[in-house]
Amino acid sequence: MAGVAIEAVRERTDIVDLIGAKVRLRQAGRNLKGLCPFHEEKTPSFVVYPESQSYHCFGCGKSGDAFSFIMDTENLDFSDTLKLLAARAGVEL
């Protein structure tokens, strides 16, 4: 049952909207690029991949999906992250 909820949240969460609320993103071909929220930098090395709903920073090496982004930026565990994203996506747990 939890797996169904996780997949529903994943399907209804757009990583571009999620990350774009915290990071100024600019189009870079099929992807988007911005300053990494995980380390100080002046040249954007943080890339968001809409097709795979993932991100990667070529500066610090951080990468992941919507869940890991919220866990890292908000300092939450997976359970609290799931609750937050479910509420945002309108998914009942």
PDB file of C-alpha atoms in Angstrom:
ATOM      1  CA  MET A   1       0.000   0.000   0.000  1.00  0.00           C
ATOM      2  CA  ALA A   2       2.802   2.440   0.845  1.00  0.00           C
ATOM      3  CA  GLY A   3       4.426   1.660  -2.502  1.00  0.00           C
ATOM      4  CA  VAL A   4       1.236   2.699  -4.297  1.00  0.00           C
ATOM      5  CA  ALA A   5       1.193   6.023  -2.432  1.00  0.00           C
ATOM      6  CA  ILE A   6       4.873   6.631  -3.174  1.00  0.00           C
ATOM      7  CA  GLU A   7       4.318   5.993  -6.887  1.00  0.00           C
ATOM      8  CA  ALA A   8       1.224   8.246  -6.914  1.00  0.00           C
ATOM      9  CA  VAL A   9       3.235  11.062  -5.312  1.00  0.00           C
ATOM     10  CA  ARG A  10       6.113  10.493  -7.725  1.00  0.00           C
ATOM     11  CA  GLU A  11       3.743  10.624 -10.744  1.00  0.00           C
ATOM     12  CA  ARG A  12       2.062  13.835  -9.563  1.00  0.00           C
ATOM     13  CA  THR A  13       5.220  15.705  -8.571  1.00  0.00           C
ATOM     14  CA  ASP A  14       7.024  17.672 -11.256  1.00  0.00           C
ATOM     15  CA  ILE A  15      10.657  18.046 -10.255  1.00  0.00           C
ATOM     16  CA  VAL A  16      11.031  21.222 -12.325  1.00  0.00           C
ATOM     17  CA  ASP A  17       8.240  22.951 -10.365  1.00  0.00           C
ATOM     18  CA  LEU A  18       9.518  21.577  -7.072  1.00  0.00           C
ATOM     19  CA  ILE A  19      13.142  22.629  -7.537  1.00  0.00           C
ATOM     20  CA  GLY A  20      12.173  25.798  -9.413  1.00  0.00           C
ATOM     21  CA  ALA A  21      10.461  27.053  -6.242  1.00  0.00           C
ATOM     22  CA  LYS A  22      13.882  27.111  -4.523  1.00  0.00           C
ATOM     23  CA  VAL A  23      16.401  27.440  -7.356  1.00  0.00           C
ATOM     24  CA  ARG A  24      16.342  29.867 -10.275  1.00  0.00           C
ATOM     25  CA  LEU A  25      16.474  27.566 -13.304  1.00  0.00           C
ATOM     26  CA  ARG A  26      17.268  28.426 -16.913  1.00  0.00           C
ATOM     27  CA  GLN A  27      16.702  26.333 -20.000  1.00  0.00           C
ATOM     28  CA  ALA A  28      19.814  24.481 -21.208  1.00  0.00           C
ATOM     29  CA  GLY A  29      18.719  22.405 -24.179  1.00  0.00           C
ATOM     30  CA  ARG A  30      16.252  19.771 -22.983  1.00  0.00           C
ATOM     31  CA  ASN A  31      17.298  20.287 -19.363  1.00  0.00           C
ATOM     32  CA  LEU A  32      17.434  23.173 -16.897  1.00  0.00           C
ATOM     33  CA  LYS A  33      20.439  24.599 -15.110  1.00  0.00           C
ATOM     34  CA  GLY A  34      20.934  26.679 -11.972  1.00  0.00           C
ATOM     35  CA  LEU A  35      23.154  27.393  -8.996  1.00  0.00           C
ATOM     36  CA  CYS A  36      23.405  24.380  -6.713  1.00  0.00           C
ATOM     37  CA  PRO A  37      21.456  24.712  -3.444  1.00  0.00           C
ATOM     38  CA  PHE A  38      23.875  22.317  -1.734  1.00  0.00           C
ATOM     39  CA  HIS A  39      27.124  24.285  -2.078  1.00  0.00           C
ATOM     40  CA  GLU A  40      28.387  27.789  -2.859  1.00  0.00           C
ATOM     41  CA  GLU A  41      29.096  28.458  -6.516  1.00  0.00           C
ATOM     42  CA  LYS A  42      29.108  31.289  -9.026  1.00  0.00           C
ATOM     43  CA  THR A  43      28.825  29.252 -12.208  1.00  0.00           C
ATOM     44  CA  PRO A  44      25.739  27.022 -12.489  1.00  0.00           C
ATOM     45  CA  SER A  45      26.596  23.326 -12.312  1.00  0.00           C
ATOM     46  CA  PHE A  46      23.238  22.034 -11.040  1.00  0.00           C
ATOM     47  CA  VAL A  47      21.184  20.352 -13.792  1.00  0.00           C
ATOM     48  CA  VAL A  48      17.542  19.261 -13.627  1.00  0.00           C
ATOM     49  CA  TYR A  49      16.448  16.551 -16.053  1.00  0.00           C
ATOM     50  CA  PRO A  50      12.678  16.788 -16.703  1.00  0.00           C
ATOM     51  CA  GLU A  51      12.529  13.537 -18.688  1.00  0.00           C
ATOM     52  CA  SER A  52      13.913  11.410 -15.857  1.00  0.00           C
ATOM     53  CA  GLN A  53      12.553  13.669 -13.081  1.00  0.00           C
ATOM     54  CA  SER A  54      16.016  13.858 -11.529  1.00  0.00           C
ATOM     55  CA  TYR A  55      18.855  16.281 -10.813  1.00  0.00           C
ATOM     56  CA  HIS A  56      22.641  16.218 -10.636  1.00  0.00           C
ATOM     57  CA  CYS A  57      25.261  18.744  -9.564  1.00  0.00           C
ATOM     58  CA  PHE A  58      28.512  18.460 -11.459  1.00  0.00           C
ATOM     59  CA  GLY A  59      30.208  20.585  -8.783  1.00  0.00           C
ATOM     60  CA  CYS A  60      29.475  18.657  -5.578  1.00  0.00           C
ATOM     61  CA  GLY A  61      28.150  15.387  -7.003  1.00  0.00           C
ATOM     62  CA  LYS A  62      24.716  15.501  -5.328  1.00  0.00           C
ATOM     63  CA  SER A  63      21.998  13.847  -7.359  1.00  0.00           C
ATOM     64  CA  GLY A  64      18.571  12.363  -6.864  1.00  0.00           C
ATOM     65  CA  ASP A  65      14.849  12.781  -7.347  1.00  0.00           C
ATOM     66  CA  ALA A  66      12.075  14.884  -5.791  1.00  0.00           C
ATOM     67  CA  PHE A  67      12.206  12.889  -2.558  1.00  0.00           C
ATOM     68  CA  SER A  68      15.958  13.259  -2.052  1.00  0.00           C
ATOM     69  CA  PHE A  69      15.816  16.963  -2.955  1.00  0.00           C
ATOM     70  CA  ILE A  70      13.263  17.679  -0.216  1.00  0.00           C
ATOM     71  CA  MET A  71      15.029  15.411   2.267  1.00  0.00           C
ATOM     72  CA  ASP A  72      18.310  17.271   1.721  1.00  0.00           C
ATOM     73  CA  THR A  73      17.012  20.846   1.475  1.00  0.00           C
ATOM     74  CA  GLU A  74      14.463  20.584   4.303  1.00  0.00           C
ATOM     75  CA  ASN A  75      16.449  18.147   6.482  1.00  0.00           C
ATOM     76  CA  LEU A  76      13.512  15.697   6.673  1.00  0.00           C
ATOM     77  CA  ASP A  77      13.402  11.917   6.826  1.00  0.00           C
ATOM     78  CA  PHE A  78      11.656   9.907   4.110  1.00  0.00           C
ATOM     79  CA  SER A  79       8.381   9.568   6.033  1.00  0.00           C
ATOM     80  CA  ASP A  80       8.016  13.326   6.577  1.00  0.00           C
ATOM     81  CA  THR A  81       9.083  14.000   2.997  1.00  0.00           C
ATOM     82  CA  LEU A  82       6.408  11.611   1.726  1.00  0.00           C
ATOM     83  CA  LYS A  83       3.764  13.399   3.831  1.00  0.00           C
ATOM     84  CA  LEU A  84       4.870  16.821   2.569  1.00  0.00           C
ATOM     85  CA  LEU A  85       4.958  15.801  -1.102  1.00  0.00           C
ATOM     86  CA  ALA A  86       1.676  13.867  -0.793  1.00  0.00           C
ATOM     87  CA  ALA A  87      -0.075  16.937   0.624  1.00  0.00           C
ATOM     88  CA  ARG A  88       1.431  19.080  -2.149  1.00  0.00           C
ATOM     89  CA  ALA A  89       0.337  16.586  -4.824  1.00  0.00           C
ATOM     90  CA  GLY A  90      -3.128  15.960  -3.360  1.00  0.00           C
ATOM     91  CA  VAL A  91      -2.440  12.291  -2.618  1.00  0.00           C
ATOM     92  CA  GLU A  92      -4.073  10.751   0.446  1.00  0.00           C
ATOM     93  CA  LEU A  93      -1.840   8.537   2.556  1.00  0.00           C
TER      94      LEU A  93
END
